[in-house]
PDB file of C-alpha atoms in Angstrom:
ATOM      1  CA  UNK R  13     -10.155   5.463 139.802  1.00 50.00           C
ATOM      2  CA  UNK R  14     -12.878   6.480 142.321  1.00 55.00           C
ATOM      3  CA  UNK R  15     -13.031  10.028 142.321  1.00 66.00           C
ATOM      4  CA  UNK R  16     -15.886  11.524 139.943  1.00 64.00           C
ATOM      5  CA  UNK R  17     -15.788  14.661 141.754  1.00 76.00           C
ATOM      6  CA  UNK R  18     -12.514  15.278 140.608  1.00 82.00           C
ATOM      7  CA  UNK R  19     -11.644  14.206 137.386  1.00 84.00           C
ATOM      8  CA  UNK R  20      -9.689  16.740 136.456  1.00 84.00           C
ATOM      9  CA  UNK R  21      -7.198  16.041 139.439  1.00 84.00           C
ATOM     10  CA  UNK R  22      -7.134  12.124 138.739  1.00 84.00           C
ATOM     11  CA  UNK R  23      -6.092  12.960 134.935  1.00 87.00           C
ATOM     12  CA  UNK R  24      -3.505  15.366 136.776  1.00 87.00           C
ATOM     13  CA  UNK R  25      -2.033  12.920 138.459  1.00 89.00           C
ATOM     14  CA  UNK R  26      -1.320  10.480 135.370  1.00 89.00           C
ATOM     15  CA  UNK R  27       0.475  13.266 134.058  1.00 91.00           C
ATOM     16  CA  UNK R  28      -1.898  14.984 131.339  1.00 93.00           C
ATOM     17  CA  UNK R  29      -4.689  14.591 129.718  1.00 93.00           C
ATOM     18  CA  UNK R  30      -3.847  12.159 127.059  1.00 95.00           C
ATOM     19  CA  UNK R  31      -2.140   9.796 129.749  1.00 95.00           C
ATOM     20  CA  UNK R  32      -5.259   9.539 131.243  1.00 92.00           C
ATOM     21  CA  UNK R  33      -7.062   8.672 128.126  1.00 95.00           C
ATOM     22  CA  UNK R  34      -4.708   6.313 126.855  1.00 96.00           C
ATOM     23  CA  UNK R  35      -5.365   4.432 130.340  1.00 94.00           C
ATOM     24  CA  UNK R  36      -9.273   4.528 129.346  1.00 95.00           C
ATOM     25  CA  UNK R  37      -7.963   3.036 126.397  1.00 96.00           C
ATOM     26  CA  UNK R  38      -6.145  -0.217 128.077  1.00 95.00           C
ATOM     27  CA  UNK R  39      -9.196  -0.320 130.544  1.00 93.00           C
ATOM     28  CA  UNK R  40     -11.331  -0.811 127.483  1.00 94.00           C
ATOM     29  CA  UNK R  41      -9.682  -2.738 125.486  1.00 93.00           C
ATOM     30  CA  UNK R  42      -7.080  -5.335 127.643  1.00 91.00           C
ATOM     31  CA  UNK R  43      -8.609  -8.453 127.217  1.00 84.00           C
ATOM     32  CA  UNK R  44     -10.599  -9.682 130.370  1.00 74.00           C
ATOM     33  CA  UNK R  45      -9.993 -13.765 131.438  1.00 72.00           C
ATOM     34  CA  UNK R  46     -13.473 -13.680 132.920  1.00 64.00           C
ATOM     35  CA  UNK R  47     -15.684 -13.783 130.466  1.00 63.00           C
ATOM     36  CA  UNK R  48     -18.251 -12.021 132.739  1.00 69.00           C
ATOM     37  CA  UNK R  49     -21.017 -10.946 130.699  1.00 73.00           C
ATOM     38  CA  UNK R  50     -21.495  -7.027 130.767  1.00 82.00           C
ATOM     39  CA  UNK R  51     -17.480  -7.155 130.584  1.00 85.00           C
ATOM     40  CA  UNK R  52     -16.045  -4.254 127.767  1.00 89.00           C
ATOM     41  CA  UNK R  53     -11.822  -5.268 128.347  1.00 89.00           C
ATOM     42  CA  UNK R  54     -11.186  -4.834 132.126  1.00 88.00           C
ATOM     43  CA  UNK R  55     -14.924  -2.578 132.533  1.00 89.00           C
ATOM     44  CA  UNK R  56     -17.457  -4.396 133.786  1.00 87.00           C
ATOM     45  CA  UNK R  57     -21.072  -2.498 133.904  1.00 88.00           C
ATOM     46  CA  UNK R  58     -22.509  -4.751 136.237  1.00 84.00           C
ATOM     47  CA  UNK R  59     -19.987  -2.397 138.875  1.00 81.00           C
ATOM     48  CA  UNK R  60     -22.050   0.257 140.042  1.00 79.00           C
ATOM     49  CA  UNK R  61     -19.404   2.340 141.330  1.00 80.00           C
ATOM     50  CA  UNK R  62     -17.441   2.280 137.910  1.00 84.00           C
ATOM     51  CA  UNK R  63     -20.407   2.961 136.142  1.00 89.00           C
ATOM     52  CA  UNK R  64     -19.436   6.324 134.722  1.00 91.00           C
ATOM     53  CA  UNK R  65     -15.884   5.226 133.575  1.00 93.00           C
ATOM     54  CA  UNK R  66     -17.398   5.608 130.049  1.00 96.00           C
ATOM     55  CA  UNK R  67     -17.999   9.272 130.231  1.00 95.00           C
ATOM     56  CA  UNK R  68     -14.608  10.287 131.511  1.00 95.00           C
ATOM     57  CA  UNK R  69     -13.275  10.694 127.951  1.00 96.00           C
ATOM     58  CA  UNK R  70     -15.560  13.984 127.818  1.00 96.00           C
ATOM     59  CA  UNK R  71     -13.215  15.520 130.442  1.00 93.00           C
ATOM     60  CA  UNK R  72     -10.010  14.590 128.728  1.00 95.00           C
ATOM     61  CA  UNK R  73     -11.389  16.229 125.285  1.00 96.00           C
ATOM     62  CA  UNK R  74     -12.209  12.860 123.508  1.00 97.00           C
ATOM     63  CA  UNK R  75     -16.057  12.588 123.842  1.00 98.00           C
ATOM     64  CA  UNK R  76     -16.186  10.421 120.528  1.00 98.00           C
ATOM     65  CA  UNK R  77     -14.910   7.785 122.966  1.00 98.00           C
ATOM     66  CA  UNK R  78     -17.693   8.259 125.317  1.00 97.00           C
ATOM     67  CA  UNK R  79     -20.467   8.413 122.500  1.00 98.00           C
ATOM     68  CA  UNK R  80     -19.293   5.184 121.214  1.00 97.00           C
ATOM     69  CA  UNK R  81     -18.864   2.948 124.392  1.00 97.00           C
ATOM     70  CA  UNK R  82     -22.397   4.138 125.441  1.00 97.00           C
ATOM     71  CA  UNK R  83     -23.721   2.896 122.494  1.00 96.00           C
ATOM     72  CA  UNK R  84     -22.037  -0.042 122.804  1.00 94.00           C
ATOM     73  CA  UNK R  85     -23.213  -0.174 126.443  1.00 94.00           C
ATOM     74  CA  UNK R  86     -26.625   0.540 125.749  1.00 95.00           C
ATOM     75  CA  UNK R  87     -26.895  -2.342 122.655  1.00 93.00           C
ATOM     76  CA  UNK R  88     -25.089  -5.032 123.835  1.00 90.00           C
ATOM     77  CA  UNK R  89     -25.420  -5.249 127.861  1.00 90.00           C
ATOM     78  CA  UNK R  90     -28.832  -4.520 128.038  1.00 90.00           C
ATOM     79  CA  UNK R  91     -31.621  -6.827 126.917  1.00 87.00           C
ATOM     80  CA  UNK R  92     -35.228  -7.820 127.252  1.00 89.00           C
ATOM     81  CA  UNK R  93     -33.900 -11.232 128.131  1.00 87.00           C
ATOM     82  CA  UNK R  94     -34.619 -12.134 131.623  1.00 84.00           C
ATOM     83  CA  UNK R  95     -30.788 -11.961 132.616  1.00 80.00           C
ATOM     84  CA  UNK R  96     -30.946  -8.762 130.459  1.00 83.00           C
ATOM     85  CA  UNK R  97     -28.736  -6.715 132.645  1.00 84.00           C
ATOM     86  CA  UNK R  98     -25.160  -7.247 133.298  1.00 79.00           C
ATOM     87  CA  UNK R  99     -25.203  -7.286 137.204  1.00 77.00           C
ATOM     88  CA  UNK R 100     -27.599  -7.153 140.138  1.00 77.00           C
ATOM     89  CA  UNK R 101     -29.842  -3.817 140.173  1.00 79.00           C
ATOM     90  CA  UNK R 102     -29.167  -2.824 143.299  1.00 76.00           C
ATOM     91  CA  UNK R 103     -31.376  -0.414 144.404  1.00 81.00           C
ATOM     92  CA  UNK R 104     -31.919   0.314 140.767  1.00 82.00           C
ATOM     93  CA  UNK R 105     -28.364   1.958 139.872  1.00 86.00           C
ATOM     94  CA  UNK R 106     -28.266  -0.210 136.392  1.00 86.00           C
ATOM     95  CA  UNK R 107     -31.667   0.579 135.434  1.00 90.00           C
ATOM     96  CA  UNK R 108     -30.897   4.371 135.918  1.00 91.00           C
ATOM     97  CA  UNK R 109     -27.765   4.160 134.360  1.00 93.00           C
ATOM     98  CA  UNK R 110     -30.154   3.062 131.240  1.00 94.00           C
ATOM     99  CA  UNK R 111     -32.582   5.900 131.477  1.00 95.00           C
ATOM    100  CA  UNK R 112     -30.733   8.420 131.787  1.00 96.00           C
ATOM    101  CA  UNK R 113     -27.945   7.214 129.095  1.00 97.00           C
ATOM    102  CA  UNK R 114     -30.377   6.192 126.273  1.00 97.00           C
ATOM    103  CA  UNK R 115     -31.995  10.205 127.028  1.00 97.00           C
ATOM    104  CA  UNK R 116     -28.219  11.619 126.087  1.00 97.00           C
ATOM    105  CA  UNK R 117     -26.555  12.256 129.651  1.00 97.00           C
ATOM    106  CA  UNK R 118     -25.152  10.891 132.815  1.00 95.00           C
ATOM    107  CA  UNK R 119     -24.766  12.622 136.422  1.00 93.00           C
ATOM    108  CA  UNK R 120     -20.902  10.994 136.675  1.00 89.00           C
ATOM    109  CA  UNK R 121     -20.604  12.764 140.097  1.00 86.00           C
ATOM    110  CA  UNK R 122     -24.025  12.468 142.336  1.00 79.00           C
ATOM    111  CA  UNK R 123     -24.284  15.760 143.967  1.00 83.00           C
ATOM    112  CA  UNK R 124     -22.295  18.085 141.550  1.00 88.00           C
ATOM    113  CA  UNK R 125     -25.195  20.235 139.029  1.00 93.00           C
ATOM    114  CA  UNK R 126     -23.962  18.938 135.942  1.00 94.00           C
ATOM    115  CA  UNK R 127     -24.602  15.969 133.724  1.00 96.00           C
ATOM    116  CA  UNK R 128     -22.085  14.512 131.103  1.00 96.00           C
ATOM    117  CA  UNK R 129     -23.320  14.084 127.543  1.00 98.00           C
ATOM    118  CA  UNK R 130     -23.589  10.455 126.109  1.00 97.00           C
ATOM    119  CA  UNK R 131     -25.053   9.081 122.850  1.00 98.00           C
ATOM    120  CA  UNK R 132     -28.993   9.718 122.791  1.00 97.00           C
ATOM    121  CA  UNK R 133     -30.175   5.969 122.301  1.00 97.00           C
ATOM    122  CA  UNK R 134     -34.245   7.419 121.187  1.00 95.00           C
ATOM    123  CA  UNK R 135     -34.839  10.103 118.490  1.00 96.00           C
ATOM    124  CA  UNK R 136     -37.251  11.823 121.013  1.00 97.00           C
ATOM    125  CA  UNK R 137     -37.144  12.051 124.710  1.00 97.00           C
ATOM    126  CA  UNK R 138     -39.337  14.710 126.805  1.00 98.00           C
ATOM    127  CA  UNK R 139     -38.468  15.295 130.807  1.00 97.00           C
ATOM    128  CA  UNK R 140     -42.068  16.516 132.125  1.00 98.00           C
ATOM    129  CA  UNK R 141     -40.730  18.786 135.072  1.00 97.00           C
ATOM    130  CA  UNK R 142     -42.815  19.348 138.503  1.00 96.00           C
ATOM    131  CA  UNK R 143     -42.698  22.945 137.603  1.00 97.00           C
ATOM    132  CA  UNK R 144     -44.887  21.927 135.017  1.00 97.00           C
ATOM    133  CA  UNK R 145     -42.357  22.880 132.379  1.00 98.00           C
ATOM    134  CA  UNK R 146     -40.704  20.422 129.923  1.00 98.00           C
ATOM    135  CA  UNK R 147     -37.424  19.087 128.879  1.00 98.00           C
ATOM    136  CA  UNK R 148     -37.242  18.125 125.126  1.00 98.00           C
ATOM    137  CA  UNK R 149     -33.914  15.840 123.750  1.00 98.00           C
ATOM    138  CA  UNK R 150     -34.173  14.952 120.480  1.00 98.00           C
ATOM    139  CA  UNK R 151     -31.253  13.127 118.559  1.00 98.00           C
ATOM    140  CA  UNK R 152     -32.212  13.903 114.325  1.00 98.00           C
ATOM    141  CA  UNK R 153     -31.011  10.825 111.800  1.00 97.00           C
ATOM    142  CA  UNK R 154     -29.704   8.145 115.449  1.00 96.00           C
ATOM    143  CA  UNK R 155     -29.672   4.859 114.174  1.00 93.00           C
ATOM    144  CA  UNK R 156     -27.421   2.544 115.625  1.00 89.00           C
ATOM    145  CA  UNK R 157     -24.633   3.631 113.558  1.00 93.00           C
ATOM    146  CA  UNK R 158     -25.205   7.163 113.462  1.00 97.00           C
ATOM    147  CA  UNK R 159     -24.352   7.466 116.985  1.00 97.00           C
ATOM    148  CA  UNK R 160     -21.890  10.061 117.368  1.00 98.00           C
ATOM    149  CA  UNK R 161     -22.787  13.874 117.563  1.00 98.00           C
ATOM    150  CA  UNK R 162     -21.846  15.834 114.863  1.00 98.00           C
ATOM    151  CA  UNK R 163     -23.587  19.383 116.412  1.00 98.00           C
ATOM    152  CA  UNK R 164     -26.262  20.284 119.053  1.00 98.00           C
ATOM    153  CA  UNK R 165     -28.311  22.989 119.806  1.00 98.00           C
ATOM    154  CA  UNK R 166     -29.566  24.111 123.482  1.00 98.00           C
ATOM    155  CA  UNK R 167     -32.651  26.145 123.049  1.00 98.00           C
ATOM    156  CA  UNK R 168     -31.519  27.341 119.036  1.00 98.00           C
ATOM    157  CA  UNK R 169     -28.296  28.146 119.974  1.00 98.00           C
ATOM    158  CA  UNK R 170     -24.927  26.011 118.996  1.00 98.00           C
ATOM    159  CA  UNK R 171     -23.869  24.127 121.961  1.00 98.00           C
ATOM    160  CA  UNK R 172     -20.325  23.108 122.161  1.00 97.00           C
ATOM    161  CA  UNK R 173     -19.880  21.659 125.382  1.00 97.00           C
ATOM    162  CA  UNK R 174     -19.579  17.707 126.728  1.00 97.00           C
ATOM    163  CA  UNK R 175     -22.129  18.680 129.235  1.00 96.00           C
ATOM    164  CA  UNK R 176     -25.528  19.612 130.718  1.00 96.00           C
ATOM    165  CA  UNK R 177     -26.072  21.818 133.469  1.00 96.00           C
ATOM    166  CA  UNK R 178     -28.861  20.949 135.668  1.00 96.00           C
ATOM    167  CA  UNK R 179     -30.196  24.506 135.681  1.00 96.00           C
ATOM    168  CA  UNK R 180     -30.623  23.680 131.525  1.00 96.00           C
ATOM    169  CA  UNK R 181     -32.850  20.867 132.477  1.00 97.00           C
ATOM    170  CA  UNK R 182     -34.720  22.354 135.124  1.00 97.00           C
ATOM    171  CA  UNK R 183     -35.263  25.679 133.560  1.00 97.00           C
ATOM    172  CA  UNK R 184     -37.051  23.486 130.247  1.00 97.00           C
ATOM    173  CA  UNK R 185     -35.954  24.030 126.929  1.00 98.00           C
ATOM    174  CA  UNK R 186     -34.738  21.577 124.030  1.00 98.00           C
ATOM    175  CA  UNK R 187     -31.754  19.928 123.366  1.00 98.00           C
ATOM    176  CA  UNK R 188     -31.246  19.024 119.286  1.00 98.00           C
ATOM    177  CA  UNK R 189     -28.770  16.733 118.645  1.00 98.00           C
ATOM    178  CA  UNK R 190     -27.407  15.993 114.508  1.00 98.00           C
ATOM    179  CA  UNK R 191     -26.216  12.189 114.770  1.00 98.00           C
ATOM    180  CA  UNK R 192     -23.987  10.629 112.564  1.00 98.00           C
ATOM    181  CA  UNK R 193     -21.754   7.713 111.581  1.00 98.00           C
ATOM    182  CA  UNK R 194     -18.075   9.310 112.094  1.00 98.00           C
ATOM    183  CA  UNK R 195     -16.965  10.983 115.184  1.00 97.00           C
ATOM    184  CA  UNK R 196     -16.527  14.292 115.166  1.00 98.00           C
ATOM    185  CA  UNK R 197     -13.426  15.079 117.223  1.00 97.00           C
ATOM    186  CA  UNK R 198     -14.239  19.076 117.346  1.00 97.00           C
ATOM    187  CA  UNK R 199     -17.591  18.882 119.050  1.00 98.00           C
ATOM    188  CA  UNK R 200     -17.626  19.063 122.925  1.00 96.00           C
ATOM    189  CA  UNK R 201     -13.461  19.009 123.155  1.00 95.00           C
ATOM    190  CA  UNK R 202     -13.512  22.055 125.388  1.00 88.00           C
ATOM    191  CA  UNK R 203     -12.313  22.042 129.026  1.00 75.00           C
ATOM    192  CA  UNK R 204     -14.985  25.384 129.817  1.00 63.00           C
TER     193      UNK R 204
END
């Protein structure tokens, strides 16, 4: 399942959309015999390459899914423990993973100018930019059950989409999340 510039094709090919989330389902959730930690079913986080497996729900129109296993992600495989992360950090790819995550987003193909949308792990998060311009995220009522977006706005407008674009970071601005306990399964469903 290697192709993160291409999701859309690699859902294709399972036949439809909800094929290819019901097989993000079974990778979650089969039981794994190796009892690695970092393991969630048959994903293991400590797999660089696989890292953004959790975000593909957003381009299948079930971000819920995503919201909740980066939570998960984000409070159970990482720790201040000194075997704290599941896996070696090569060149710092878990670490990242982290950062980026707990802000609200995840670059799930290097190279391509957008960033899926996560669960914000901090209420506040500000991206100082070398243009000297910021980049404010700010997730109102997350605790570590209310981690499912109910609405967000980009810069005071609704914003429906599973995504960033890196022009919206770049360009500074704010991003306001409204966190909850429930999904909401009509936020970010959109294809566009």
């Amino acid at each position: 399942m290697y192709v993160p510039h291409d999701i859309d094709g690699l859902a294709a090919k399972f036949g439809s959309d909800k094929a290819f989330a019901n097989l993000l389902d079974t990778l979650f959730t089969l039981e794994s015999k190796r009892g690695e930690r970092g393991s969630i079913g048959q994903y293991w986080h400590g797999n660089e390459p696989g890292q953004q497996l959790p975000y593909l729900y957003n381009y299948v129109g079930q971000p819920w899914k995503t919201q909740k296993l980066v939570n998960r992600i984000l409070n159970e495989l990482y720790t201040t423990n000194p075997d704290g992360l599941a896996g070696n950090d090569d060149c710092g790819q878990i670490s990242a993973w982290y950062i980026l995550s707990s802000m609200g987003f995840y670059p799930v193909a290097p190279g391509q100018t957008i960033y899926a949308i996560g669960s914000p792990l901090f209420p506040k998060a500000t991206i100082h930019l070398e243009s000297g311009k910021t980049f404010t995220i700010q997730a109102k009522n997350r605790t570590p059950e209310n981690c499912y977006i109910q609405s967000a706005l980009l810069n005071g407008n609704p914003y429906q989409k599973s995504y960033l674009k890196h022009e919206d970071i770049v360009n500074g601005g704010e991003l306001v999340f409204e966190m909850g306990p429930q999904p909401n399964q009509n936020w970010g469903t959109a294809k566009t």
